[in-house]
Every structure is written in structure tokens, then in C-alpha cells.
Short mmCIF file of C-alpha atoms in Angstrom, two decimals:
data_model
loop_
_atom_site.label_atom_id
_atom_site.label_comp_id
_atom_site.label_asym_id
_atom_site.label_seq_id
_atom_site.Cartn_x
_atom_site.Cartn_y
_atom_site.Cartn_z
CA UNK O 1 90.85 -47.98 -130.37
CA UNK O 2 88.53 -49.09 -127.39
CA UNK O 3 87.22 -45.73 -126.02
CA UNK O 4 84.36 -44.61 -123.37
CA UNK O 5 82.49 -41.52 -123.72
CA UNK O 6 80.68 -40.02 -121.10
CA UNK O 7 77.98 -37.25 -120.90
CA UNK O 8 77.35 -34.61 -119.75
CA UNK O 9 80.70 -33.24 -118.07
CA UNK O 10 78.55 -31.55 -115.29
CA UNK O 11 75.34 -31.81 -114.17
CA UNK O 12 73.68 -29.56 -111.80
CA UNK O 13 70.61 -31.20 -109.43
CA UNK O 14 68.36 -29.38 -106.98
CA UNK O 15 67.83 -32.00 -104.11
CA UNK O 16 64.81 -34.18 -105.28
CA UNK O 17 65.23 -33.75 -109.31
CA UNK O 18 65.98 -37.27 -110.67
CA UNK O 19 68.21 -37.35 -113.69
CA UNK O 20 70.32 -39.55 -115.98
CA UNK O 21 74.21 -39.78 -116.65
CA UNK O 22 75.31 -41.36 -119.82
CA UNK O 23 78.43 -43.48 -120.90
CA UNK O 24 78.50 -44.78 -124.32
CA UNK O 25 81.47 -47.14 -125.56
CA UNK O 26 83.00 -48.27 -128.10
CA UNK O 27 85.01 -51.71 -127.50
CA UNK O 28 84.69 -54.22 -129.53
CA UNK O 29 82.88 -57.28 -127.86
CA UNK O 30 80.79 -56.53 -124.42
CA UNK O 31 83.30 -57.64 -122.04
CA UNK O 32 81.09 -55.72 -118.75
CA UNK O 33 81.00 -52.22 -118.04
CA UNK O 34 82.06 -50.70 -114.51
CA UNK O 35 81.02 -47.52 -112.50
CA UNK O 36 82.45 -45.84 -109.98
CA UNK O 37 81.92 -42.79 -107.64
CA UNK O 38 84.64 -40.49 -106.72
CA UNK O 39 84.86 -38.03 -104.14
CA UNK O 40 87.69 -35.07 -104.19
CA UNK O 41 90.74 -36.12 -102.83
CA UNK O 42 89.68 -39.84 -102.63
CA UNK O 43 90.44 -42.94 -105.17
CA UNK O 44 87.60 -44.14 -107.07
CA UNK O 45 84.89 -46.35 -104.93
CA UNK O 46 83.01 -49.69 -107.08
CA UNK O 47 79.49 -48.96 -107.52
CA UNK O 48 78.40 -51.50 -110.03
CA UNK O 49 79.14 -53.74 -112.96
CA UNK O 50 76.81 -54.53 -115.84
CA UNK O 51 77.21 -57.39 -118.37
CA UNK O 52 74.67 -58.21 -120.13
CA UNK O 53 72.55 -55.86 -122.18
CA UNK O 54 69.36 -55.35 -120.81
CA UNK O 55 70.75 -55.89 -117.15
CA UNK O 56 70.35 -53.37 -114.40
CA UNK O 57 71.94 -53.06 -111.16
CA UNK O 58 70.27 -50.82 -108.12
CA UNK O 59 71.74 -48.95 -105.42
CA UNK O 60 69.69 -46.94 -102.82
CA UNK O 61 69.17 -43.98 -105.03
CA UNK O 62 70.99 -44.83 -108.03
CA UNK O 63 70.26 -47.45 -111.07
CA UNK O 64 72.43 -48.68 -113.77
CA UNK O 65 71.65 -50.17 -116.67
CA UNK O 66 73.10 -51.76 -119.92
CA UNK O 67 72.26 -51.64 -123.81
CA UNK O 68 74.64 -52.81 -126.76
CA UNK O 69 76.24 -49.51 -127.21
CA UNK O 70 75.44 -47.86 -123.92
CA UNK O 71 75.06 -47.55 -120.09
CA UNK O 72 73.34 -44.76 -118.28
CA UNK O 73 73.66 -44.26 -114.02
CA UNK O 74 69.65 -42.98 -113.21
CA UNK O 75 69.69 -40.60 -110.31
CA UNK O 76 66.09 -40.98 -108.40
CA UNK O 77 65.90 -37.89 -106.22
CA UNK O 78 69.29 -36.67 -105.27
CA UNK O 79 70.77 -35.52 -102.39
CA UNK O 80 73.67 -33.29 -101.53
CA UNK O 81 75.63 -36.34 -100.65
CA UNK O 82 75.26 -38.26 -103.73
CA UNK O 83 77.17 -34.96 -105.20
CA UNK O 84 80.51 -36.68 -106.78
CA UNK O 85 82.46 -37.48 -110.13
CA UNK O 86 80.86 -40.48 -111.28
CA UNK O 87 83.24 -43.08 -113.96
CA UNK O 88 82.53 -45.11 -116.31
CA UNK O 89 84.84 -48.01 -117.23
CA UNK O 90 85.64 -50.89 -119.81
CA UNK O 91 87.73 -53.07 -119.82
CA UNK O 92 90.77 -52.99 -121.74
CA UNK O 93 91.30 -56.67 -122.81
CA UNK O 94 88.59 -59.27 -123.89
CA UNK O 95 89.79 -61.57 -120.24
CA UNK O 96 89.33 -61.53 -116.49
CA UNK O 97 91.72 -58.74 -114.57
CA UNK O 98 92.53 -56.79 -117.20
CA UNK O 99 93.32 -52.52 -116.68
CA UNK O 100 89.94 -50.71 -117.33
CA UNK O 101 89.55 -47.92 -119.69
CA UNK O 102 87.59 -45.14 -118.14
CA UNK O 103 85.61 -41.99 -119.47
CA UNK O 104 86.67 -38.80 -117.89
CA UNK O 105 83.75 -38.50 -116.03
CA UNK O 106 80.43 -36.68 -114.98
CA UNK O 107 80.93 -33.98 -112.13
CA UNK O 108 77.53 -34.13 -110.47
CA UNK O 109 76.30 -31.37 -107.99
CA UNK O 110 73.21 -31.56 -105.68
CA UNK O 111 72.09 -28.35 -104.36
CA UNK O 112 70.10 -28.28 -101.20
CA UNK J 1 88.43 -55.08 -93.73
CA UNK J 2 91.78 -53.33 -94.32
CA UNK J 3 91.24 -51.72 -98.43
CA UNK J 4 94.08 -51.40 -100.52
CA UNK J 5 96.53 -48.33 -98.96
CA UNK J 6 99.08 -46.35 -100.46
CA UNK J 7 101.76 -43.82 -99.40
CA UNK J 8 102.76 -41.32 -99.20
CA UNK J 9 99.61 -39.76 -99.93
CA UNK J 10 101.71 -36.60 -100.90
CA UNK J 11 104.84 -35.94 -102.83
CA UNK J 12 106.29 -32.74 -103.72
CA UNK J 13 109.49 -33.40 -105.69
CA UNK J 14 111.72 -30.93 -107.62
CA UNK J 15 112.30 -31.70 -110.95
CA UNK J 16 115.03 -34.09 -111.38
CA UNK J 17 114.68 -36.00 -108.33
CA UNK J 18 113.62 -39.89 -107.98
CA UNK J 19 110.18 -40.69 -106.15
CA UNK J 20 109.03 -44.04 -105.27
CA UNK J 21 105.39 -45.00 -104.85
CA UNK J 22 104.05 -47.69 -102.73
CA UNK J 23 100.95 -49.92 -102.71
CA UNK J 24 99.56 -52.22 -100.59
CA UNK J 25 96.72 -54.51 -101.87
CA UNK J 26 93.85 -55.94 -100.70
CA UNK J 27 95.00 -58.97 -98.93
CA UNK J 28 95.13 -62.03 -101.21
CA UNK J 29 94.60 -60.20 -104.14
CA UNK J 30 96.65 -61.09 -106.80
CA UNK J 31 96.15 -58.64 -109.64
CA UNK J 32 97.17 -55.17 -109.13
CA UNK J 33 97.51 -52.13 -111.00
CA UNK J 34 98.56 -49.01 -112.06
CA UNK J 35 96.63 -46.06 -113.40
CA UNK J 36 97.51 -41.82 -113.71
CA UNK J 37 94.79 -39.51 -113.14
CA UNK J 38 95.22 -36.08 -114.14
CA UNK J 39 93.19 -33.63 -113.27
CA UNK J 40 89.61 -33.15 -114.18
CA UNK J 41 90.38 -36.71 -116.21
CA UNK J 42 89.58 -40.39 -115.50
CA UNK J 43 92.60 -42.56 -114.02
CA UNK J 44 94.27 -43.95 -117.14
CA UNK J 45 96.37 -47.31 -117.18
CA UNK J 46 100.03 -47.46 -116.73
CA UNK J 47 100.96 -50.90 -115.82
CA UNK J 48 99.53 -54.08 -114.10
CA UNK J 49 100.59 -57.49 -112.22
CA UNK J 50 99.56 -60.99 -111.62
CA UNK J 51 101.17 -61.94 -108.52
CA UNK J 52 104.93 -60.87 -109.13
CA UNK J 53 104.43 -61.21 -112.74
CA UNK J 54 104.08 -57.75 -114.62
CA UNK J 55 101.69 -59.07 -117.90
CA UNK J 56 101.70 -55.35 -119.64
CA UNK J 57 104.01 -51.95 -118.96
CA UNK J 58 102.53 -50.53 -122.35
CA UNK J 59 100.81 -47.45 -120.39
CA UNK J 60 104.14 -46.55 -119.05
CA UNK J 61 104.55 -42.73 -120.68
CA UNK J 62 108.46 -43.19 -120.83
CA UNK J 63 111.51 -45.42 -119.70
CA UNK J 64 111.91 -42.97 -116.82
CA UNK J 65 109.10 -44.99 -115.39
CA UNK J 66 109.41 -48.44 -113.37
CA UNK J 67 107.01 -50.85 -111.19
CA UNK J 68 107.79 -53.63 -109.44
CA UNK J 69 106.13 -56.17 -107.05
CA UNK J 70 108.75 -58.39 -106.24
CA UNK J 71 107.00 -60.92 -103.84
CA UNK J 72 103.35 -60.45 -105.25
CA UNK J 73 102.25 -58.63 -102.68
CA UNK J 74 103.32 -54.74 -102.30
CA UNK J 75 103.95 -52.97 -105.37
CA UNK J 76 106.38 -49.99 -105.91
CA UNK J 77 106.20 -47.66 -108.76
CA UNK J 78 109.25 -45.54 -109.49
CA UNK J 79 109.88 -41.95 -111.37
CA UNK J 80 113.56 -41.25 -112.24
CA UNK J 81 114.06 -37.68 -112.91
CA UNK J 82 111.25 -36.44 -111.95
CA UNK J 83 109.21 -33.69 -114.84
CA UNK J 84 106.53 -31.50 -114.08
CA UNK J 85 104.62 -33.21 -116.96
CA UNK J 86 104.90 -36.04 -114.41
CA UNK J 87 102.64 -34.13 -111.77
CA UNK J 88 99.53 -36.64 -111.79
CA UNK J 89 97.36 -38.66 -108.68
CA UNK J 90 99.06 -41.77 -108.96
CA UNK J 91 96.06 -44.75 -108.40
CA UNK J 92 96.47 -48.50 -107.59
CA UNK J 93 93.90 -50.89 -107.64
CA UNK J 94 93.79 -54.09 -106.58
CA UNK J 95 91.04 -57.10 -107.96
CA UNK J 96 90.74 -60.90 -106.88
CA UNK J 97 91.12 -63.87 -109.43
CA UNK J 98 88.11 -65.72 -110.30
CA UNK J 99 85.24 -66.00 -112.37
CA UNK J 100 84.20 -62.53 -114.46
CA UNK J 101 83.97 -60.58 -111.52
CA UNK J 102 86.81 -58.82 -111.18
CA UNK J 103 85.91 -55.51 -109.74
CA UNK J 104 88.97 -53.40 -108.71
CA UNK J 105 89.12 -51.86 -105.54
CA UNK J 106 91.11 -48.58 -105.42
CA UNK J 107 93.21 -46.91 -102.77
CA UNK J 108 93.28 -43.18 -101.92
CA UNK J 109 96.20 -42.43 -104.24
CA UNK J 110 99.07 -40.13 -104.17
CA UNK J 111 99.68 -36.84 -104.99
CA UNK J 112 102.79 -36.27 -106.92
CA UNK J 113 103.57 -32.74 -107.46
CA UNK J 114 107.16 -32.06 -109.32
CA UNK J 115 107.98 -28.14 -108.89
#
């Protein structure tokens, strides 16, 4: 069974301290690989989506990038606002617009 | 641009009782779906549609659930007899055809709380 892992659970940042999420995977076939950021009380907002190993994908502070077995989100000095659960996603079927399978999640904190 | 909406954004039902769902896409998008998020968990699929078609129910957890979208557009999901098991943020998505992007775009979700 297709499943995403992601590590840590939580992560606790001062402002300014750069760090790395991981999600590692385990569908068969590299079909892309989604994250998302998700705020409390709020659905879950596209950040990026990686398909080829070796690819990366930048976002003001945040860079994603892609290996055969894994993707990790890099966190170049935080701030309190980029504090959020961030997913990780695959998708379910080996086609375009299929339902995503998604890890549970890294709750990420930025202290000021 | 108007995202994808849903409502009510909160639902507090007593066990037993029927709730519908609703969803409203992204405009022109014609895949939409489903997922259950429970808490402290990522959303987790339930059921999804191309246009009115629905192509897989297999994340429905029991017949009590039902989804429709009867005109490819807005999409209902419905709980008969409501369970507290059932208490969940209920998430719809919505993605455009084309290519192999096919990001999904999701809306705020609702709340479903069975006492």
C-alpha cells in the first residue's frame, strides 16, 4: 500500500534558524509529489509540486526538493508567520486528477 | 479569483440526524474531491468526480455515506445517521484537466461535530 511518511511531527524554530522537514514515500512509480501549508482552521493551501528527482522548487523562504525515495521542504530563516502544519502528498493513482495520499504532517512553530 | 467555497463551515448534529455538505469548485474545474481530516491527521480521500461522473467512492467509511454532483459543477456530500465517529473537517478540493499538473486547490472545509 502507497503510503507517505513525514518527519518530524513538530519542529520548534527560533526566528532566523533554518531547518529541514522530511517526507519520504513509498508509491510505486514517481507519479509527483505535492506540498501544502495549512493554517488552523483553514483548508490546505498548494505550495509546490516536484516530479522529477533531482528537481527543486523555491518559494521566498522555503525550498523543496526531490530524490527517488524522498522530498524534504528547507526552511531558510524562519519567521513567526511561516509557523503552520506543512503536508506532504502523493498521488493515489499512476494518472492525471487522481485523490492524493497525504502524510499527517509536520506542525512547525517559529518563536520570535 | 473566487477559490473553491464550502458551507456551512460548521455543523453540530446530534447523533442520528442527516447532514448535507456542499462544495463549490473553482470555476471550470472539472475534477473534484472529497477528503476527511481528523484531527492532528492529514485529509484522507473519500470520494472524487470528473464532471458529474463519480470515477471512485472506495474512501467512503460506510454506506451511510453519499456524494453527488449532479450537473458537474457543485458537489454535495451526505451523512445519514449521523455517529460521533463521524465528527471529522470535511475538505473538498477542486483541480483543472490538463497536462500533469493537476494541483488541487482546497476550500476552508467544514466542521462536522455529531454530539
Amino acid at each position: 500500500e502507497d503510503q507517505v511518511t513525514q518527519s518530524p511531527e513538530a519542529l520548534r524554530l527560533q526566528e532566523g534558524e533554518s531547518s529541514s522537514l522530511n517526507c519520504s514515500y513509498t508509491v510505486s512509480g514517481l507519479r509527483g509529489l505535492f506540498w501544502y501549508r495549512q493554517d488552523p482552521g483553514k483548508g490546505p493551501e498548494f505550495l509546490f509540486t516536484l516530479y522529477s528527482a533531482g528537481e527543486e522548487k523555491e518559494k521566498e523562504r522555503l525550498k523543496a526538493t526531490l530524490t527517488k525515495k524522498e522530498s524534504f521542504l528547507h526552511i531558510t530563516a524562519p519567521k513567526p508567520e511561516d509557523s503552520a502544519t506543512y503536508l506532504c502528498a502523493a498521488p493515489l493513482l499512476n494518472s492525471g486528477n487522481t485523490p492524493l495520499v497525504f502524510g499527517k504532517g509536520t506542525r512547525l512553530s517559529v518563536i520570535a | 479569483g473566487a477559490g473553491v467555497s464550502q458551507s456551512p463551515r460548521y455543523k453540530v448534529a446530534k447523533r442520528g440526524q442527516d447532514v448535507a455538505l456542499r462544495c463549490d469548485p473553482i470555476s471550470g474545474h472539472v475534477s473534484l474531491f472529497w477528503y476527511q481530516q481528523a484531527l492532528g491527521q492529514g485529509p484522507e480521500f473519500l470520494t472524487y468526480f470528473q464532471n458529474e461522473a463519480q470515477l471512485d467512492k472506495s474512501g467512503l467509511p460506510s454506506d451511510r455515506f453519499f456524494a453527488e454532483r449532479p450537473e458537474g459543477s457543485v458537489s454535495t456530500l451526505k451523512i445519514q445517521r449521523t455517529q460521533q465517529e463521524d465528527s471529522a473537517v470535511y475538505l473538498c478540493a477542486s483541480s483543472s484537466r490538463g497536462g500533469r499538473t493537476y494541483e488541487q486547490y482546497f476550500g476552508p472545509g467544514t466542521r462536522l461535530t455529531v454530539t
